[in-house]
Amino acid sequence: MLDTSTVILLPRLADAELLPDEPVITAVTLAELSVGPLVARSDDERAARQAHLQQAEADFVPLPFDTAAARAFGRVAASLRRAGRKTSARAYDAMIAATAMANDLAVYTCNPDDFEGIEGLEVIQLPHPDDP
């Protein structure tokens, strides 16, 4: 499962071989992407963010945040609390993690720190295109 930052960075990733054979996203990622155009500070930024959203909608059928994900979210939130992290600060990431866990999927991310402290979640770090 690709997290939201990875979906945004997809065109810039250097090695597509590192991605899963069948990449999927969550409805939570579409929710995150839908906020982008509404809070953009310029017309150019708004257009770019709208393009990301529309591309994701065209390329993926998102996994829902369903009953199984809601139950997994409890485990995610408890793990974050034990790790001293606030669930509310990373609510989208926690919901993405819960959806991944409910579907027995790893999360592919360029920002592994977003998922730090979540017990039982497999996180696969992808090289961030802006890192040297």
Coordinates of C-alpha atoms in Angstrom, one line a residue:
M1 CA 0.0 0.0 0.0
L2 CA 1.3 3.4 -0.9
D3 CA 1.0 6.2 1.6
T4 CA -0.1 9.7 0.5
S5 CA 3.4 11.2 0.3
T6 CA 4.5 8.3 -1.9
V7 CA 1.5 8.8 -4.2
I8 CA 2.4 12.5 -4.6
L9 CA 6.1 11.6 -5.3
L10 CA 5.4 8.7 -7.7
P11 CA 6.4 10.6 -10.8
R12 CA 9.7 11.5 -9.2
L13 CA 10.7 8.2 -7.7
A14 CA 14.0 6.9 -9.2
D15 CA 13.3 3.2 -9.1
A16 CA 9.8 1.9 -9.8
E17 CA 11.1 -1.7 -9.1
L18 CA 11.0 -0.9 -5.4
L19 CA 7.2 -0.5 -5.5
P20 CA 4.8 -3.4 -4.9
D21 CA 3.7 -5.4 -8.0
E22 CA 0.1 -4.2 -7.5
P23 CA 0.2 -0.9 -5.7
V24 CA -3.0 0.1 -3.8
I25 CA -4.0 3.2 -1.9
T26 CA -6.7 3.8 0.8
A27 CA -9.7 6.1 0.7
V28 CA -7.9 8.0 3.4
T29 CA -5.2 8.9 0.9
L30 CA -7.9 10.3 -1.5
A31 CA -9.3 12.2 1.5
E32 CA -5.9 13.7 2.2
L33 CA -5.3 14.6 -1.5
S34 CA -8.8 16.2 -1.7
V35 CA -7.8 18.8 0.9
G36 CA -4.8 19.9 -1.1
P37 CA -6.5 22.0 -3.8
L38 CA -8.8 23.6 -1.3
V39 CA -5.9 25.0 0.8
A40 CA -3.5 25.9 -2.0
R41 CA -2.0 29.3 -1.8
S42 CA -1.7 30.0 -5.6
D43 CA -3.5 29.0 -8.8
D44 CA -0.5 27.0 -10.0
E45 CA -0.3 25.1 -6.7
R46 CA -4.0 24.5 -6.8
A47 CA -3.8 23.1 -10.3
A48 CA -0.9 20.8 -9.4
R49 CA -2.7 19.5 -6.4
Q50 CA -5.9 18.9 -8.3
A51 CA -3.9 17.0 -11.0
H52 CA -2.5 14.7 -8.2
L53 CA -6.0 14.1 -6.9
Q54 CA -7.4 13.3 -10.3
Q55 CA -4.5 11.1 -11.3
A56 CA -4.9 9.1 -8.1
E57 CA -8.6 8.8 -8.7
A58 CA -8.0 7.5 -12.2
D59 CA -5.1 5.1 -11.3
F60 CA -6.4 3.4 -8.2
V61 CA -9.5 1.9 -6.7
P62 CA -8.9 2.7 -3.0
L63 CA -9.3 0.3 -0.2
P64 CA -12.0 1.6 2.2
F65 CA -11.6 2.4 5.9
D66 CA -14.0 -0.3 6.9
T67 CA -14.9 -2.2 10.0
A68 CA -11.7 -4.3 9.9
A69 CA -9.7 -1.1 9.5
A70 CA -11.6 0.6 12.4
R71 CA -10.7 -2.3 14.7
A72 CA -7.1 -2.2 13.5
F73 CA -7.0 1.5 14.3
G74 CA -7.5 0.7 18.0
R75 CA -4.2 -1.3 17.9
V76 CA -2.5 1.5 16.0
A77 CA -3.6 4.1 18.4
A78 CA -2.6 2.0 21.4
S79 CA 0.8 1.4 19.8
L80 CA 1.3 5.1 19.2
R81 CA 0.3 6.0 22.8
R82 CA 2.8 3.4 24.2
A83 CA 5.5 4.9 22.0
G84 CA 4.7 8.4 23.4
R85 CA 3.2 9.7 20.2
K86 CA -0.2 11.4 19.9
T87 CA -2.6 9.6 17.5
S88 CA -4.4 12.9 16.6
A89 CA -1.1 14.4 15.3
R90 CA -0.8 11.7 12.7
A91 CA -4.5 10.7 12.3
Y92 CA -4.3 10.2 8.5
D93 CA -1.2 8.1 8.8
A94 CA -2.7 6.1 11.6
M95 CA -5.8 5.4 9.5
I96 CA -3.6 4.4 6.5
A97 CA -1.6 2.1 8.8
A98 CA -4.8 0.6 10.2
T99 CA -6.1 -0.1 6.6
A100 CA -2.8 -1.7 5.7
M101 CA -2.9 -3.9 8.8
A102 CA -6.5 -4.9 8.2
N103 CA -5.6 -6.0 4.7
D104 CA -2.3 -7.7 5.6
L105 CA -0.3 -5.2 3.5
A106 CA 3.0 -3.3 4.0
V107 CA 3.1 0.5 3.8
Y108 CA 5.5 1.8 1.2
T109 CA 6.7 5.3 2.1
C110 CA 9.3 7.9 1.6
N111 CA 8.6 9.1 5.1
P112 CA 9.0 6.1 7.5
D113 CA 9.1 8.4 10.5
D114 CA 5.3 9.0 10.0
F115 CA 4.7 5.4 10.9
E116 CA 7.2 5.0 13.8
G117 CA 6.0 3.3 16.9
I118 CA 3.2 1.3 15.2
E119 CA 3.6 -2.3 16.3
G120 CA 2.8 -5.0 13.8
L121 CA 3.0 -2.7 10.7
E122 CA 5.4 -3.6 8.0
V123 CA 7.0 -0.4 6.7
I124 CA 9.0 -0.4 3.5
Q125 CA 11.1 2.7 3.1
L126 CA 11.5 4.1 -0.4
P127 CA 14.3 6.6 -1.2
H128 CA 13.0 10.1 -1.1
P129 CA 13.7 11.8 -4.4
D130 CA 15.0 15.0 -2.6
D131 CA 17.6 13.1 -0.6
P132 CA 21.1 13.0 -1.9

